[in-house]
């Protein structure tokens, strides 16, 4: 694969705003804060997060055209 094939193409003039990048960070901090408040084991929370990340990543593959 060449570098141009790996990069996603966007419409000219469209660019992700700062809010698109900070939103997941705020969500993660909020979830960890709630887990600490309710005394949830952070290792379990991390494993659930990685599992869900894998599932949602796999579900997003057909939308990107990575699978047939």
mmCIF file of N, CA and C in Angstrom:
data_model
loop_
_atom_site.group_PDB
_atom_site.id
_atom_site.type_symbol
_atom_site.label_atom_id
_atom_site.label_comp_id
_atom_site.label_asym_id
_atom_site.label_seq_id
_atom_site.Cartn_x
_atom_site.Cartn_y
_atom_site.Cartn_z
ATOM 1 N N UNK A 1 0.834 -1.187 0.000
ATOM 2 C CA UNK A 1 0.000 0.000 0.000
ATOM 3 C C UNK A 1 0.874 1.244 0.000
ATOM 4 N N UNK A 2 0.465 2.192 -0.762
ATOM 5 C CA UNK A 2 1.190 3.444 -0.771
ATOM 6 C C UNK A 2 0.607 4.379 0.277
ATOM 7 N N UNK A 3 1.354 5.418 0.561
ATOM 8 C CA UNK A 3 0.903 6.367 1.576
ATOM 9 C C UNK A 3 -0.418 7.017 1.180
ATOM 10 N N UNK A 4 -0.615 7.262 -0.091
ATOM 11 C CA UNK A 4 -1.857 7.901 -0.534
ATOM 12 C C UNK A 4 -3.056 6.968 -0.387
ATOM 13 N N UNK A 5 -2.830 5.648 -0.480
ATOM 14 C CA UNK A 5 -3.925 4.703 -0.296
ATOM 15 C C UNK A 5 -4.328 4.606 1.164
ATOM 16 N N UNK A 6 -3.373 4.782 2.070
ATOM 17 C CA UNK A 6 -3.644 4.666 3.496
ATOM 18 C C UNK A 6 -4.406 5.883 4.006
ATOM 19 N N UNK A 7 -4.040 7.062 3.551
ATOM 20 C CA UNK A 7 -4.681 8.278 4.028
ATOM 21 C C UNK A 7 -6.114 8.371 3.506
ATOM 22 N N UNK A 8 -6.987 8.797 4.392
ATOM 23 C CA UNK A 8 -8.375 8.995 3.976
ATOM 24 C C UNK A 8 -8.479 10.316 3.236
ATOM 25 N N UNK A 9 -9.273 10.330 2.209
ATOM 26 C CA UNK A 9 -9.464 11.568 1.465
ATOM 27 C C UNK A 9 -10.675 12.292 2.024
ATOM 28 N N UNK A 10 -10.543 13.573 2.141
ATOM 29 C CA UNK A 10 -11.642 14.415 2.605
ATOM 30 C C UNK A 10 -11.928 15.457 1.541
ATOM 31 N N UNK A 11 -13.124 15.966 1.623
ATOM 32 C CA UNK A 11 -13.500 17.037 0.717
ATOM 33 C C UNK A 11 -12.613 18.250 0.984
ATOM 34 N N UNK A 12 -12.246 18.977 -0.035
ATOM 35 C CA UNK A 12 -11.456 20.179 0.195
ATOM 36 C C UNK A 12 -12.212 21.169 1.082
ATOM 37 N N UNK A 13 -11.525 21.732 2.023
ATOM 38 C CA UNK A 13 -12.145 22.719 2.902
ATOM 39 C C UNK A 13 -12.788 22.123 4.137
ATOM 40 N N UNK A 14 -12.838 20.794 4.244
ATOM 41 C CA UNK A 14 -13.397 20.187 5.453
ATOM 42 C C UNK A 14 -12.245 19.742 6.340
ATOM 43 N N UNK A 15 -12.341 20.101 7.572
ATOM 44 C CA UNK A 15 -11.275 19.782 8.516
ATOM 45 C C UNK A 15 -11.916 19.531 9.864
ATOM 46 N N UNK A 16 -11.426 18.522 10.573
ATOM 47 C CA UNK A 16 -11.963 18.252 11.893
ATOM 48 C C UNK A 16 -11.601 19.391 12.837
ATOM 49 N N UNK A 17 -12.575 19.792 13.629
ATOM 50 C CA UNK A 17 -12.354 20.869 14.579
ATOM 51 C C UNK A 17 -11.721 20.310 15.844
ATOM 52 N N UNK A 18 -11.262 21.189 16.689
ATOM 53 C CA UNK A 18 -10.673 20.816 17.971
ATOM 54 C C UNK A 18 -11.649 19.987 18.794
ATOM 55 N N UNK A 19 -12.930 20.277 18.686
ATOM 56 C CA UNK A 19 -13.948 19.604 19.497
ATOM 57 C C UNK A 19 -14.062 18.128 19.140
ATOM 58 N N UNK A 20 -13.752 17.766 17.908
ATOM 59 C CA UNK A 20 -13.802 16.361 17.521
ATOM 60 C C UNK A 20 -12.730 15.552 18.235
ATOM 61 N N UNK A 21 -11.636 16.182 18.595
ATOM 62 C CA UNK A 21 -10.541 15.480 19.256
ATOM 63 C C UNK A 21 -10.668 15.496 20.777
ATOM 64 N N UNK A 22 -11.217 16.554 21.343
ATOM 65 C CA UNK A 22 -11.303 16.666 22.795
ATOM 66 C C UNK A 22 -12.506 15.899 23.346
ATOM 67 N N UNK A 23 -13.526 15.670 22.536
ATOM 68 C CA UNK A 23 -14.725 14.988 23.004
ATOM 69 C C UNK A 23 -14.431 13.597 23.577
ATOM 70 N N UNK A 24 -13.679 12.710 22.909
ATOM 71 C CA UNK A 24 -13.387 11.405 23.498
ATOM 72 C C UNK A 24 -12.556 11.497 24.782
ATOM 73 N N UNK A 25 -11.716 12.511 24.874
ATOM 74 C CA UNK A 25 -10.911 12.687 26.088
ATOM 75 C C UNK A 25 -11.815 13.023 27.268
ATOM 76 N N UNK A 26 -12.761 13.907 27.051
ATOM 77 C CA UNK A 26 -13.707 14.255 28.118
ATOM 78 C C UNK A 26 -14.531 13.044 28.534
ATOM 79 N N UNK A 27 -14.945 12.250 27.566
ATOM 80 C CA UNK A 27 -15.704 11.046 27.875
ATOM 81 C C UNK A 27 -14.874 10.074 28.703
ATOM 82 N N UNK A 28 -13.625 9.875 28.334
ATOM 83 C CA UNK A 28 -12.761 8.950 29.067
ATOM 84 C C UNK A 28 -12.518 9.430 30.496
ATOM 85 N N UNK A 29 -12.260 10.710 30.673
ATOM 86 C CA UNK A 29 -12.036 11.252 32.010
ATOM 87 C C UNK A 29 -13.299 11.116 32.849
ATOM 88 N N UNK A 30 -14.440 11.373 32.262
ATOM 89 C CA UNK A 30 -15.703 11.230 32.981
ATOM 90 C C UNK A 30 -15.967 9.799 33.405
ATOM 91 N N UNK A 31 -15.694 8.845 32.524
ATOM 92 C CA UNK A 31 -15.913 7.444 32.860
ATOM 93 C C UNK A 31 -14.975 6.968 33.964
ATOM 94 N N UNK A 32 -13.730 7.370 33.900
ATOM 95 C CA UNK A 32 -12.786 6.982 34.957
ATOM 96 C C UNK A 32 -13.180 7.624 36.275
ATOM 97 N N UNK A 33 -13.620 8.868 36.232
ATOM 98 C CA UNK A 33 -14.069 9.534 37.451
ATOM 99 C C UNK A 33 -15.271 8.843 38.078
ATOM 100 N N UNK A 34 -16.225 8.447 37.245
ATOM 101 C CA UNK A 34 -17.392 7.734 37.769
ATOM 102 C C UNK A 34 -16.989 6.374 38.323
ATOM 103 N N UNK A 35 -16.058 5.686 37.651
ATOM 104 C CA UNK A 35 -15.608 4.384 38.134
ATOM 105 C C UNK A 35 -14.917 4.520 39.488
ATOM 106 N N UNK A 36 -14.135 5.566 39.646
ATOM 107 C CA UNK A 36 -13.465 5.780 40.929
ATOM 108 C C UNK A 36 -14.483 6.125 42.014
ATOM 109 N N UNK A 37 -15.507 6.867 41.667
ATOM 110 C CA UNK A 37 -16.530 7.241 42.637
ATOM 111 C C UNK A 37 -17.291 6.005 43.137
ATOM 112 N N UNK A 38 -17.623 5.112 42.224
ATOM 113 C CA UNK A 38 -18.377 3.914 42.585
ATOM 114 C C UNK A 38 -17.473 2.734 42.941
ATOM 115 N N UNK A 39 -16.180 2.975 43.058
ATOM 116 C CA UNK A 39 -15.169 1.981 43.455
ATOM 117 C C UNK A 39 -15.164 0.763 42.540
ATOM 118 N N UNK A 40 -15.223 1.008 41.237
ATOM 119 C CA UNK A 40 -15.119 -0.057 40.241
ATOM 120 C C UNK A 40 -13.645 -0.317 40.004
ATOM 121 N N UNK A 41 -13.269 -1.586 39.872
ATOM 122 C CA UNK A 41 -11.881 -1.929 39.606
ATOM 123 C C UNK A 41 -11.484 -1.375 38.228
ATOM 124 N N UNK A 42 -10.459 -0.552 38.187
ATOM 125 C CA UNK A 42 -10.087 0.120 36.942
ATOM 126 C C UNK A 42 -9.553 -0.854 35.897
ATOM 127 N N UNK A 43 -8.944 -1.975 36.334
ATOM 128 C CA UNK A 43 -8.471 -2.952 35.365
ATOM 129 C C UNK A 43 -9.652 -3.560 34.606
ATOM 130 N N UNK A 44 -10.719 -3.903 35.324
ATOM 131 C CA UNK A 44 -11.916 -4.444 34.666
ATOM 132 C C UNK A 44 -12.500 -3.421 33.694
ATOM 133 N N UNK A 45 -12.562 -2.178 34.123
ATOM 134 C CA UNK A 45 -13.089 -1.127 33.260
ATOM 135 C C UNK A 45 -12.240 -0.991 31.995
ATOM 136 N N UNK A 46 -10.936 -1.069 32.145
ATOM 137 C CA UNK A 46 -10.043 -0.987 30.994
ATOM 138 C C UNK A 46 -10.235 -2.139 30.028
ATOM 139 N N UNK A 47 -10.425 -3.332 30.557
ATOM 140 C CA UNK A 47 -10.635 -4.499 29.697
ATOM 141 C C UNK A 47 -11.971 -4.406 28.957
ATOM 142 N N UNK A 48 -13.006 -3.922 29.640
ATOM 143 C CA UNK A 48 -14.289 -3.717 28.965
ATOM 144 C C UNK A 48 -14.139 -2.675 27.853
ATOM 145 N N UNK A 49 -13.407 -1.624 28.141
ATOM 146 C CA UNK A 49 -13.193 -0.578 27.137
ATOM 147 C C UNK A 49 -12.451 -1.091 25.918
ATOM 148 N N UNK A 50 -11.400 -1.889 26.138
ATOM 149 C CA UNK A 50 -10.661 -2.450 25.008
ATOM 150 C C UNK A 50 -11.534 -3.409 24.200
ATOM 151 N N UNK A 51 -12.351 -4.185 24.897
ATOM 152 C CA UNK A 51 -13.248 -5.103 24.195
ATOM 153 C C UNK A 51 -14.259 -4.370 23.330
ATOM 154 N N UNK A 52 -14.863 -3.336 23.900
ATOM 155 C CA UNK A 52 -15.838 -2.554 23.132
ATOM 156 C C UNK A 52 -15.167 -1.808 21.989
ATOM 157 N N UNK A 53 -13.933 -1.362 22.206
ATOM 158 C CA UNK A 53 -13.189 -0.678 21.153
ATOM 159 C C UNK A 53 -12.959 -1.634 19.976
ATOM 160 N N UNK A 54 -12.629 -2.872 20.285
ATOM 161 C CA UNK A 54 -12.427 -3.862 19.231
ATOM 162 C C UNK A 54 -13.711 -4.174 18.482
ATOM 163 N N UNK A 55 -14.809 -4.302 19.211
ATOM 164 C CA UNK A 55 -16.093 -4.604 18.575
ATOM 165 C C UNK A 55 -16.533 -3.455 17.683
ATOM 166 N N UNK A 56 -16.464 -2.240 18.185
ATOM 167 C CA UNK A 56 -16.896 -1.100 17.376
ATOM 168 C C UNK A 56 -15.956 -0.875 16.192
ATOM 169 N N UNK A 57 -14.680 -1.170 16.374
ATOM 170 C CA UNK A 57 -13.740 -1.070 15.256
ATOM 171 C C UNK A 57 -14.063 -2.074 14.164
ATOM 172 N N UNK A 58 -14.399 -3.299 14.574
ATOM 173 C CA UNK A 58 -14.758 -4.329 13.602
ATOM 174 C C UNK A 58 -16.065 -3.975 12.896
ATOM 175 N N UNK A 59 -17.000 -3.394 13.622
ATOM 176 C CA UNK A 59 -18.265 -2.996 13.008
ATOM 177 C C UNK A 59 -18.083 -1.842 12.025
ATOM 178 N N UNK A 60 -17.065 -1.005 12.246
ATOM 179 C CA UNK A 60 -16.822 0.124 11.362
ATOM 180 C C UNK A 60 -16.042 -0.221 10.113
ATOM 181 N N UNK A 61 -15.458 -1.426 10.045
ATOM 182 C CA UNK A 61 -14.674 -1.801 8.871
ATOM 183 C C UNK A 61 -15.479 -1.836 7.578
ATOM 184 N N UNK A 62 -16.676 -2.428 7.556
ATOM 185 C CA UNK A 62 -17.416 -2.420 6.287
ATOM 186 C C UNK A 62 -17.765 -1.012 5.800
ATOM 187 N N UNK A 63 -17.980 -0.093 6.717
ATOM 188 C CA UNK A 63 -18.309 1.275 6.317
ATOM 189 C C UNK A 63 -17.131 1.941 5.630
ATOM 190 N N UNK A 64 -15.897 1.612 6.063
ATOM 191 C CA UNK A 64 -14.718 2.183 5.425
ATOM 192 C C UNK A 64 -14.365 1.480 4.122
ATOM 193 N N UNK A 65 -14.968 0.343 3.872
ATOM 194 C CA UNK A 65 -14.661 -0.392 2.649
ATOM 195 C C UNK A 65 -13.457 -1.291 2.805
ATOM 196 N N UNK A 66 -13.046 -1.579 4.041
ATOM 197 C CA UNK A 66 -11.882 -2.420 4.253
ATOM 198 C C UNK A 66 -12.195 -3.896 4.062
ATOM 199 N N UNK A 67 -13.467 -4.258 4.172
ATOM 200 C CA UNK A 67 -13.877 -5.639 3.967
ATOM 201 C C UNK A 67 -14.866 -5.706 2.820
ATOM 202 N N UNK A 68 -14.988 -6.888 2.271
ATOM 203 C CA UNK A 68 -15.921 -7.033 1.140
ATOM 204 C C UNK A 68 -17.168 -7.751 1.572
#
